[in-house]
mmCIF file of C-alpha atoms and ligand atoms in Angstrom:
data_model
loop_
_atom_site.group_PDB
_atom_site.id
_atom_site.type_symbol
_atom_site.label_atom_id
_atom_site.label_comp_id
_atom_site.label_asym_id
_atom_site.label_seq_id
_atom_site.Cartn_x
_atom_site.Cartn_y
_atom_site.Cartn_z
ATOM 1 C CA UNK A 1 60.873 109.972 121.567
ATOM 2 C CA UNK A 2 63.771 110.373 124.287
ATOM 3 C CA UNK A 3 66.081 110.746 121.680
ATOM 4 C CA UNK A 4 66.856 110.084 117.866
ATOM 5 C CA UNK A 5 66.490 106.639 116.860
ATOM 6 C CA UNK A 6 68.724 105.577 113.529
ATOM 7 C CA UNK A 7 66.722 102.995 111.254
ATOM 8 C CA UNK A 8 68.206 100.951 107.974
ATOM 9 C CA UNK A 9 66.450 101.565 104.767
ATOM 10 C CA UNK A 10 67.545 100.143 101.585
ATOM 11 C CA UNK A 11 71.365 100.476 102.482
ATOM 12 C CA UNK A 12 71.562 103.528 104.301
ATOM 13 C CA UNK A 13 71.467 103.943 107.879
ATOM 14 C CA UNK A 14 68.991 107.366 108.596
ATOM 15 C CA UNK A 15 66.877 109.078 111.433
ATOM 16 C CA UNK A 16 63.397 106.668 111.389
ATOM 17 C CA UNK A 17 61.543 110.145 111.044
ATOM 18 C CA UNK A 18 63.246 110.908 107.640
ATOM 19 C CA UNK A 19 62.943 107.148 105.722
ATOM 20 C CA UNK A 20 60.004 106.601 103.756
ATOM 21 C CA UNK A 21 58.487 104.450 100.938
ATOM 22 C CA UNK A 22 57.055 104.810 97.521
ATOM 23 C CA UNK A 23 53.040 104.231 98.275
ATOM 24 C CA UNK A 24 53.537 101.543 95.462
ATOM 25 C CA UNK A 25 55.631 99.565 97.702
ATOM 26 C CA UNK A 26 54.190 95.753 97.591
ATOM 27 C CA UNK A 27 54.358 95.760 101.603
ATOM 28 C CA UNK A 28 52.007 98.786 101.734
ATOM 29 C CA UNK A 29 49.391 98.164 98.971
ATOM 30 C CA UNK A 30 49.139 94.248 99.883
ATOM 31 C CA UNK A 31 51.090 93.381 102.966
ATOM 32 C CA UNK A 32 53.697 91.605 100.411
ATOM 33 C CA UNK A 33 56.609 90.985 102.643
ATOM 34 C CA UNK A 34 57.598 89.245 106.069
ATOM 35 C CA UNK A 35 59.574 90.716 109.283
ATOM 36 C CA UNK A 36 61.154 89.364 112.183
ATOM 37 C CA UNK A 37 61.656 91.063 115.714
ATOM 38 C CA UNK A 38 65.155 90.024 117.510
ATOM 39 C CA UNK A 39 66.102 91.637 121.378
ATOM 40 C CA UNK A 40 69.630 92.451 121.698
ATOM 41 C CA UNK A 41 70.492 92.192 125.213
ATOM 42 C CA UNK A 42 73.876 94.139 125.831
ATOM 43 C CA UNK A 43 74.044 94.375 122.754
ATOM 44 C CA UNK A 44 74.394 91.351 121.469
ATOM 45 C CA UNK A 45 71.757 89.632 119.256
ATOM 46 C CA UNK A 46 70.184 87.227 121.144
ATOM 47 C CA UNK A 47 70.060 83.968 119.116
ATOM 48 C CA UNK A 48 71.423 85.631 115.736
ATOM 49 C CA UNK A 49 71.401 82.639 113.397
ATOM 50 C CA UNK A 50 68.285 80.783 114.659
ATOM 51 C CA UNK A 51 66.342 84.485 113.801
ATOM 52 C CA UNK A 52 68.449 84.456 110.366
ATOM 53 C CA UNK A 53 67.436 80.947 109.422
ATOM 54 C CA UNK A 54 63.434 81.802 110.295
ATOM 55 C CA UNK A 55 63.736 84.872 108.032
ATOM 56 C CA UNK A 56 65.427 83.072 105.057
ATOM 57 C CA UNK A 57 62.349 79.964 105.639
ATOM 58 C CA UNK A 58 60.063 83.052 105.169
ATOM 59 C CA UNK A 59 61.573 84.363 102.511
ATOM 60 C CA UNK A 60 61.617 81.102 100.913
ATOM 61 C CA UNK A 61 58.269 80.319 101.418
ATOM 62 C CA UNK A 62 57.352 83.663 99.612
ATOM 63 C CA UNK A 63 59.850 83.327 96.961
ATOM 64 C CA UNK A 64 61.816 86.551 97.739
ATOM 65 C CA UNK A 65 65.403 85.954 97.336
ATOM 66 C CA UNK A 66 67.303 87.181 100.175
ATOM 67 C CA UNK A 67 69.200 90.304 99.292
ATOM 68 C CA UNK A 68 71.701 90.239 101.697
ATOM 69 C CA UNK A 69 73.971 86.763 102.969
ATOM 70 C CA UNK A 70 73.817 85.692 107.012
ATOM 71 C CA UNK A 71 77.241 87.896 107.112
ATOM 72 C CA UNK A 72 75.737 90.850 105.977
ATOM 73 C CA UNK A 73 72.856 91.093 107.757
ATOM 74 C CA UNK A 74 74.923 90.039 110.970
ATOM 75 C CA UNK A 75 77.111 93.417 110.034
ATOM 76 C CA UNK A 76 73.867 95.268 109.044
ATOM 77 C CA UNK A 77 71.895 94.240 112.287
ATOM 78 C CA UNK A 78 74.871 94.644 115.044
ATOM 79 C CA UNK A 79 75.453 98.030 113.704
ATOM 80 C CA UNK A 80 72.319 99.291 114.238
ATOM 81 C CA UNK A 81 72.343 97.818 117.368
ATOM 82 C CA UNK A 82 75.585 99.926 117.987
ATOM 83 C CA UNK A 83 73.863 103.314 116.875
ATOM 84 C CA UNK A 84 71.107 103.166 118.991
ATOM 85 C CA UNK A 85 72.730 102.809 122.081
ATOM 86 C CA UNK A 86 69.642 102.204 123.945
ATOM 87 C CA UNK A 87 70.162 99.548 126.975
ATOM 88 C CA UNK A 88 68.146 96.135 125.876
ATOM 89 C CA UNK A 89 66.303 96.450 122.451
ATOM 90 C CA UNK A 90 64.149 95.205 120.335
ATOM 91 C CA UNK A 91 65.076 95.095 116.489
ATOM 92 C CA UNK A 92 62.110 94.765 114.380
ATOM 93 C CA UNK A 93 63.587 93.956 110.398
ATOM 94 C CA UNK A 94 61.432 93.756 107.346
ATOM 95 C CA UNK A 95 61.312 92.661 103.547
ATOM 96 C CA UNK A 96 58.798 93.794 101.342
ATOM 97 C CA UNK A 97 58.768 92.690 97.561
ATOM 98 C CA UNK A 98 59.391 95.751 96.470
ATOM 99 C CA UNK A 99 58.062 98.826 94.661
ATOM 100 C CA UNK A 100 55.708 97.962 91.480
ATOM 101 C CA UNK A 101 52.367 98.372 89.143
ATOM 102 C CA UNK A 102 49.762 97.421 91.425
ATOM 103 C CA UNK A 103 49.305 93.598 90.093
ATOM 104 C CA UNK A 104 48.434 90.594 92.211
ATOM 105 C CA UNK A 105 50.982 88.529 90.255
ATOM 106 C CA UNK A 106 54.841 89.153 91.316
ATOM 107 C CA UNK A 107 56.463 91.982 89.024
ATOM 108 C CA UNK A 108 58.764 91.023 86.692
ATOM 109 C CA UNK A 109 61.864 92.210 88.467
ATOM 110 C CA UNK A 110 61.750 92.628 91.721
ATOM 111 C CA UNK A 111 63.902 94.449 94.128
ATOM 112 C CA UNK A 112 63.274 94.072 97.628
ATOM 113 C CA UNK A 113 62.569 96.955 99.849
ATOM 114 C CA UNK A 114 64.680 96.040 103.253
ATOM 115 C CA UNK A 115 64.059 97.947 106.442
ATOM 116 C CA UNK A 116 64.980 97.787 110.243
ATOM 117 C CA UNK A 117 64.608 99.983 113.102
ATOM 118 C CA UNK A 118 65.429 99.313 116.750
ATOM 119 C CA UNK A 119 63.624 100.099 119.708
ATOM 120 C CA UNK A 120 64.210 100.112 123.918
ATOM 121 C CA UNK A 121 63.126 96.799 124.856
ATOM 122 C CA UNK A 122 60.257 97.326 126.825
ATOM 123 C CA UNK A 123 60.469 96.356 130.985
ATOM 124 C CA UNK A 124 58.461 93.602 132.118
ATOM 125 C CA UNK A 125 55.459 94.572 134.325
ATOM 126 C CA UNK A 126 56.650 94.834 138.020
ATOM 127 C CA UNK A 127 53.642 92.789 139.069
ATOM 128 C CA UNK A 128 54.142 89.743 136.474
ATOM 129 C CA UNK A 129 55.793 87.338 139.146
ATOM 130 C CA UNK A 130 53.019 88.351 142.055
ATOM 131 C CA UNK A 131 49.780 88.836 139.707
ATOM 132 C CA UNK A 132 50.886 86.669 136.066
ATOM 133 C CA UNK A 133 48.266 88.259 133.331
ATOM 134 C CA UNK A 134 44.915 87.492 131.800
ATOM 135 C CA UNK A 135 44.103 86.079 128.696
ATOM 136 C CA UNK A 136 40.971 84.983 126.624
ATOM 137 C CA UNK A 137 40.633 81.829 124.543
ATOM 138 C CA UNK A 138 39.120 82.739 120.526
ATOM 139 C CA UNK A 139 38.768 80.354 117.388
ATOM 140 C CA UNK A 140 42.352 80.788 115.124
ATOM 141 C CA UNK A 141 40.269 82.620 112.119
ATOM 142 C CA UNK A 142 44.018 82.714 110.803
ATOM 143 C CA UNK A 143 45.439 81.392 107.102
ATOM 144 C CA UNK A 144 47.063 78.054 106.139
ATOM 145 C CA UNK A 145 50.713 79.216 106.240
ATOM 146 C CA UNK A 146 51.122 80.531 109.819
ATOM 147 C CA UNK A 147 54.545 79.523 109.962
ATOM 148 C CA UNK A 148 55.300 82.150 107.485
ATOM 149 C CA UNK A 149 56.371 85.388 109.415
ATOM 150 C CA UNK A 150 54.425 87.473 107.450
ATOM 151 C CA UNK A 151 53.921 91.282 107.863
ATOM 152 C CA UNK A 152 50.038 90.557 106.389
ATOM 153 C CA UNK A 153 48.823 90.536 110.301
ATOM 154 C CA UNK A 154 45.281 91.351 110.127
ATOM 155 C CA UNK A 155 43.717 88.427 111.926
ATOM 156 C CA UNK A 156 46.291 88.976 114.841
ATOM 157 C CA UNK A 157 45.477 92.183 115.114
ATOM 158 C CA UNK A 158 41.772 91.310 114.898
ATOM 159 C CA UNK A 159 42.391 89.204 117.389
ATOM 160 C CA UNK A 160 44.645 90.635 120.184
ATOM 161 C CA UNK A 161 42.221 93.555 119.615
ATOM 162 C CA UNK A 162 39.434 91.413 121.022
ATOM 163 C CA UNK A 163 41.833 90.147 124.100
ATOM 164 C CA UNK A 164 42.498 93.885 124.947
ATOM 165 C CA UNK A 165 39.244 94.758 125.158
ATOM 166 C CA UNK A 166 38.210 92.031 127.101
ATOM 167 C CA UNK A 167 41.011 93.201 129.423
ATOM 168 C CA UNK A 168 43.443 90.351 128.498
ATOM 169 C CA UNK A 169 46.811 90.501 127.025
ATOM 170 C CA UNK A 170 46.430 88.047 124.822
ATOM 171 C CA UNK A 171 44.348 85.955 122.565
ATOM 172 C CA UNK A 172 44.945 82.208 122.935
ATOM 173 C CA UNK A 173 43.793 80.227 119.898
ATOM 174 C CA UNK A 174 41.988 77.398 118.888
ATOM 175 C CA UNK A 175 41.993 75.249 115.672
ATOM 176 C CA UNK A 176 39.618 72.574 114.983
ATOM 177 C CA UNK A 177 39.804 71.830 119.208
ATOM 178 C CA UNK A 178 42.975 72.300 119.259
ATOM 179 C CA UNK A 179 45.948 74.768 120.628
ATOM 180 C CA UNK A 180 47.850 76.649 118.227
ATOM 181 C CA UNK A 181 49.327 79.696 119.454
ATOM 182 C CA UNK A 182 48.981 83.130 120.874
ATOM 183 C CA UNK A 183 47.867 86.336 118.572
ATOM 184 C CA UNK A 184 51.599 87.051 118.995
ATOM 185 C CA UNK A 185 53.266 84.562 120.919
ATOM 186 C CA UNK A 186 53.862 80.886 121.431
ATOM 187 C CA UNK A 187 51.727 78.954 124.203
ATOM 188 C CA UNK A 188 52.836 76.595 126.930
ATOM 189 C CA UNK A 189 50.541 74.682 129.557
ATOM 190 C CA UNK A 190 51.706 72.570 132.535
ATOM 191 C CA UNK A 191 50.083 69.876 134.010
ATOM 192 C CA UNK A 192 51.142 66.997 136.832
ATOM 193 C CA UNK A 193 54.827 68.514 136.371
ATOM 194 C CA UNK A 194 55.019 68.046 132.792
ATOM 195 C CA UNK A 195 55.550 70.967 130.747
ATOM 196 C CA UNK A 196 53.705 70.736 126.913
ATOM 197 C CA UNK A 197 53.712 73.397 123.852
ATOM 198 C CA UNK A 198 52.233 72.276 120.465
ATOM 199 C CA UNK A 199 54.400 70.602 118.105
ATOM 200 C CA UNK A 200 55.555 72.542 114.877
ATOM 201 C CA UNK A 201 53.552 72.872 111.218
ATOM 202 C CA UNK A 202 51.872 75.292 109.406
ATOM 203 C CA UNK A 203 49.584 76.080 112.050
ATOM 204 C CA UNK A 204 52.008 78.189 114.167
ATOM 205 C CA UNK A 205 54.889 80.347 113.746
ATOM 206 C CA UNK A 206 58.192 78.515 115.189
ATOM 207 C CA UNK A 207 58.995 80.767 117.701
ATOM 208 C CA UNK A 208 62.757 81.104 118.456
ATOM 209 C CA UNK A 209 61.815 81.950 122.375
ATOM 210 C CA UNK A 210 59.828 78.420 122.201
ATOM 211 C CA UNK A 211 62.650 76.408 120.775
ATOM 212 C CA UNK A 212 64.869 77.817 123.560
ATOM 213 C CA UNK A 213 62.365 77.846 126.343
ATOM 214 C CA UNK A 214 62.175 73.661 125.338
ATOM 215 C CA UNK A 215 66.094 73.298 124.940
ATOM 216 C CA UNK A 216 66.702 74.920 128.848
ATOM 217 C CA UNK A 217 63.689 72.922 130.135
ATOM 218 C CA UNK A 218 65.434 69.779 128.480
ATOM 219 C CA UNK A 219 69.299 70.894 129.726
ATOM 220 C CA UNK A 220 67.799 71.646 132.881
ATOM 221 C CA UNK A 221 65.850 67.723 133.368
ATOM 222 C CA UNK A 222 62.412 69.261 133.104
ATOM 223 C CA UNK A 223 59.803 66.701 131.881
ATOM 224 C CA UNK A 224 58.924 68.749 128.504
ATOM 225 C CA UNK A 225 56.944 67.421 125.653
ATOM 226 C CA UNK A 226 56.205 68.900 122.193
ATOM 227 C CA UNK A 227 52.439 67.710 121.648
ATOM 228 C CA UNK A 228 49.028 68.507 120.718
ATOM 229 C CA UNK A 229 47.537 70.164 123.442
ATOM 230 C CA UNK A 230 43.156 69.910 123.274
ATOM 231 C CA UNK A 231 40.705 72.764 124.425
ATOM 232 C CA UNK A 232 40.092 71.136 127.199
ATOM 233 C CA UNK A 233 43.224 70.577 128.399
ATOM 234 C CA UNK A 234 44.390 74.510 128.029
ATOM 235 C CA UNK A 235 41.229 75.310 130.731
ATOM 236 C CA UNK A 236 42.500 72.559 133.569
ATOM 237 C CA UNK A 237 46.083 73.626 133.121
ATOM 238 C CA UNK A 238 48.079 74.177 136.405
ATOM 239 C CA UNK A 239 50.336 76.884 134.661
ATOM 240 C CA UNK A 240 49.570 78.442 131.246
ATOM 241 C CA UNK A 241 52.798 80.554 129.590
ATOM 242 C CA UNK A 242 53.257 83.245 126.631
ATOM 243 C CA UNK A 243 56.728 83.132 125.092
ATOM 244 C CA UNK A 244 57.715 85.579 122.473
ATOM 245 C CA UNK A 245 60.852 87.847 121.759
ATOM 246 C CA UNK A 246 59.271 90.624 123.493
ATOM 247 C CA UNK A 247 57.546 89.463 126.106
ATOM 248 C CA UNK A 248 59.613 86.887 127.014
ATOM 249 C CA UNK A 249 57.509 83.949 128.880
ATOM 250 C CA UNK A 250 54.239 85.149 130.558
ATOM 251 C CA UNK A 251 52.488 83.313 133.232
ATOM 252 C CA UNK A 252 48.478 83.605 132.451
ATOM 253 C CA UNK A 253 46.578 83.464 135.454
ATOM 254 C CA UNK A 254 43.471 84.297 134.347
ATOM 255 C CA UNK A 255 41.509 82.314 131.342
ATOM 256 C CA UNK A 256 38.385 83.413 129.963
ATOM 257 C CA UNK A 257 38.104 85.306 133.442
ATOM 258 C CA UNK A 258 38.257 82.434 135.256
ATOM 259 C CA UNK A 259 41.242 81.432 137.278
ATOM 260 C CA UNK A 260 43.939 79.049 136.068
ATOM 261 C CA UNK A 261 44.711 76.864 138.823
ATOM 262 C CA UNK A 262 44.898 78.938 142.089
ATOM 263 C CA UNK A 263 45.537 82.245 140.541
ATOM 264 C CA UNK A 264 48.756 83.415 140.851
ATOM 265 C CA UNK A 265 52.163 82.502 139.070
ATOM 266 C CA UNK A 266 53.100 78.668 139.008
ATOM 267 C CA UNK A 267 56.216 77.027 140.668
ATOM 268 C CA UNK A 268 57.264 75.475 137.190
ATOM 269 C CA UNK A 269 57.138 79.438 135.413
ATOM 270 C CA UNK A 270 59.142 80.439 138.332
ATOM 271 C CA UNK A 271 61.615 78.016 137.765
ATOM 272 C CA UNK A 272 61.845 78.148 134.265
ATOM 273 C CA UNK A 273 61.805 82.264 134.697
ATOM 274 C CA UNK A 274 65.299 82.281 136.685
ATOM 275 C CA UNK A 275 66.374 79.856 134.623
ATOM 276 C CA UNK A 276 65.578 82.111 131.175
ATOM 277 C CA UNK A 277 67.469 85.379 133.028
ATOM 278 C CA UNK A 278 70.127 84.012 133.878
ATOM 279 C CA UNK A 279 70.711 82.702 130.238
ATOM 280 C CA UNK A 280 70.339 86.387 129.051
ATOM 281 C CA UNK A 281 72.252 87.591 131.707
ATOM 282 C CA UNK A 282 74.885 85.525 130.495
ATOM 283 C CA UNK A 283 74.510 87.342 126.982
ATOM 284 C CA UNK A 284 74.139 90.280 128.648
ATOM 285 C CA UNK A 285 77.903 89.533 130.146
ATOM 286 C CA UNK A 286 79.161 88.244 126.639
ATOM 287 C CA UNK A 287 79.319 85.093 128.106
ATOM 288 C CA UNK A 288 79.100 82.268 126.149
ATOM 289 C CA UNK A 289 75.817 80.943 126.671
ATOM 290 C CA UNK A 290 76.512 77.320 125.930
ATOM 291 C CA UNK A 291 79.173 77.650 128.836
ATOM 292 C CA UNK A 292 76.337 79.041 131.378
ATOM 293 C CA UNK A 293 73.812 75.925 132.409
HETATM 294 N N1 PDD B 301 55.752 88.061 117.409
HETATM 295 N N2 PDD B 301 53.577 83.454 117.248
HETATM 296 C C1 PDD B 301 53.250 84.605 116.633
HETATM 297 C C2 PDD B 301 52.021 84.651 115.808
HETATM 298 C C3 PDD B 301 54.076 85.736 116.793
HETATM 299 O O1 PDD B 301 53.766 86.884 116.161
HETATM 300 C C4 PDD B 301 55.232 85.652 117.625
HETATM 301 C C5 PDD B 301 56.159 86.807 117.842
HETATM 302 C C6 PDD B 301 55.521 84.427 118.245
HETATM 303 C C7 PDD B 301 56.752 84.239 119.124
HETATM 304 O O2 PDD B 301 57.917 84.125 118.350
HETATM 305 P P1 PDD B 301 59.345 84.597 118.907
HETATM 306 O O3 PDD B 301 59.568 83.867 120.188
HETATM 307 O O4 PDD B 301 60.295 84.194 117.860
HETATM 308 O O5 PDD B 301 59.269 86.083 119.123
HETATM 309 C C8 PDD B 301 54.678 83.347 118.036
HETATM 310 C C9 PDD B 301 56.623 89.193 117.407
HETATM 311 C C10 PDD B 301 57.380 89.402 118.661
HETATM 312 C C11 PDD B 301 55.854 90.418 116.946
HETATM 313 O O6 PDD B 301 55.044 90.249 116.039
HETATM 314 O O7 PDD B 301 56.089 91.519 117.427
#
């Protein structure tokens, strides 16, 4: 590590090397708990309330009461962002249900273990406009409730374990025929123009780079639909896309090793890829985004 990177533990800031957990901690013995991952760009957290609102859904659908109110954690979360006074990052937060008797059942009183850490937003490949990435296509062996953000991420590791090493960056999945989502991002196809990502439930997690990627294509007059998107329709794609905090939105120009259309980064990512940086170039600038098209 460059240089010292300050983390939040249970209402302290510290150095990330020095916080640590009880072993008994719910998160550690049975992946009790749920995270979220928001980029700051500039320093400013990059869509703040629609992250806040996903986190209290998952705490909700856990039954964790949220320790802290939107106000606080916008205090707690901008200054961290302010310590680590690294360029773009990457704030990874997390809520565990606590420290407790090993017991399936939820302990009697429970007192949430809250954590976040920031890290430098990692640059985009310099080939991802020229060369796009690969990807694989595996059944969604996933749970019920995979609109919960929860830190229980076995299957997606499972899974973008398999992409990696079948030299893919991702694991595109399939439920009963049927798109769902990346291993760890959100999936978009194009086809005749028309851009399509599947429509919201329990089968995906509601990505907050999704919702905006549909909101720009919409302000900007692209023909975007939110729809169930079949198998077969994912291989005869003319662009396929990633989207997640992290990795912002990937073109895939590789499926299953074969090519998606001719092989190299569509017109329709290109467009909607200048029109995504120069929305966080406007956060970057502190500019209102709402004022920037
Ligand atoms: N993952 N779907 C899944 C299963 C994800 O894990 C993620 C993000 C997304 C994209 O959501 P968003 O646009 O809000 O980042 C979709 C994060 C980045 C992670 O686990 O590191």
């Amino acid at each position: 590590m460059s240089h010292t990177s300050l983390c939040y533990l249970n209402g302290k800031f510290l150095p990330l090397e020095e916080a640590s957990i009880s072993v008994l901690d719910r998160g550690f013995i049975f992946g009790d708990g749920i995270y979220e991952v928001i980029p700051a760009y500039g320093g400013n957290l990059f869509r703040l309330d629609e992250h806040l609102q996903r986190l209290n859904n998952s705490l909700q659908a856990i039954h964790l009461k949220n320790p802290l109110s939107n106000a606080e954690w916008a205090t707690l979360l901008s200054t961290l962002v302010e310590k680590n006074n690294h360029g773009d990052q990457s704030v990874y937060l997390q809520l565990t249900r606590g420290v407790a008797k090993r017991e399936h059942s939820f302990p009697a009183e429970t007192s949430a273990t809250v954590f976040a850490m920031s890290s430098p937003m990692p640059a985009a490949k310099t080939t991802l406009a020229t060369e796009g990435v690969h990807a694989i296509s595996l059944d969604d062996i996933r749970w019920r409730y995979c609109h919960i953000k929860t830190i229980a991420l076995l299957p997606n590791i499972l899974l973008r374990q398999q992409a990696v090493e079948n030299e893919a960056v991702e694991a595109i999945l399939i439920r009963e025929g049927k798109v769902t989502e990346g291993a760890a991002s959100n999936v978009f196809v194009v086809k005749d123009g028309v851009i399509k990502t599947p429509p919201k439930s329990e089968c995906l997690l509601p990505g907050i780079t999704r919702d905006l990627i549909v909101e720009l294509a919409i302000k900007n007059q692209l023909a975007c639909k939110e729809i169930e998107i079949d198998e077969s329709e994912l291989l005869s794609a003319d662009e396929i896309w990633l989207s997640s905090s992290i990795k912002e939105i990937l073109p895939v120009t590789q499926l299953n090793e074969k090519s998606v259309a001719d092989g190299v980064p569509g017109p329709v990512w290109k467009n909607m890829q200048t029109i995504f940086q120069n929305y966080k170039q406007s956060l970057r600038d502190g500019i209102e985004a709402s004022r920037v098209k």
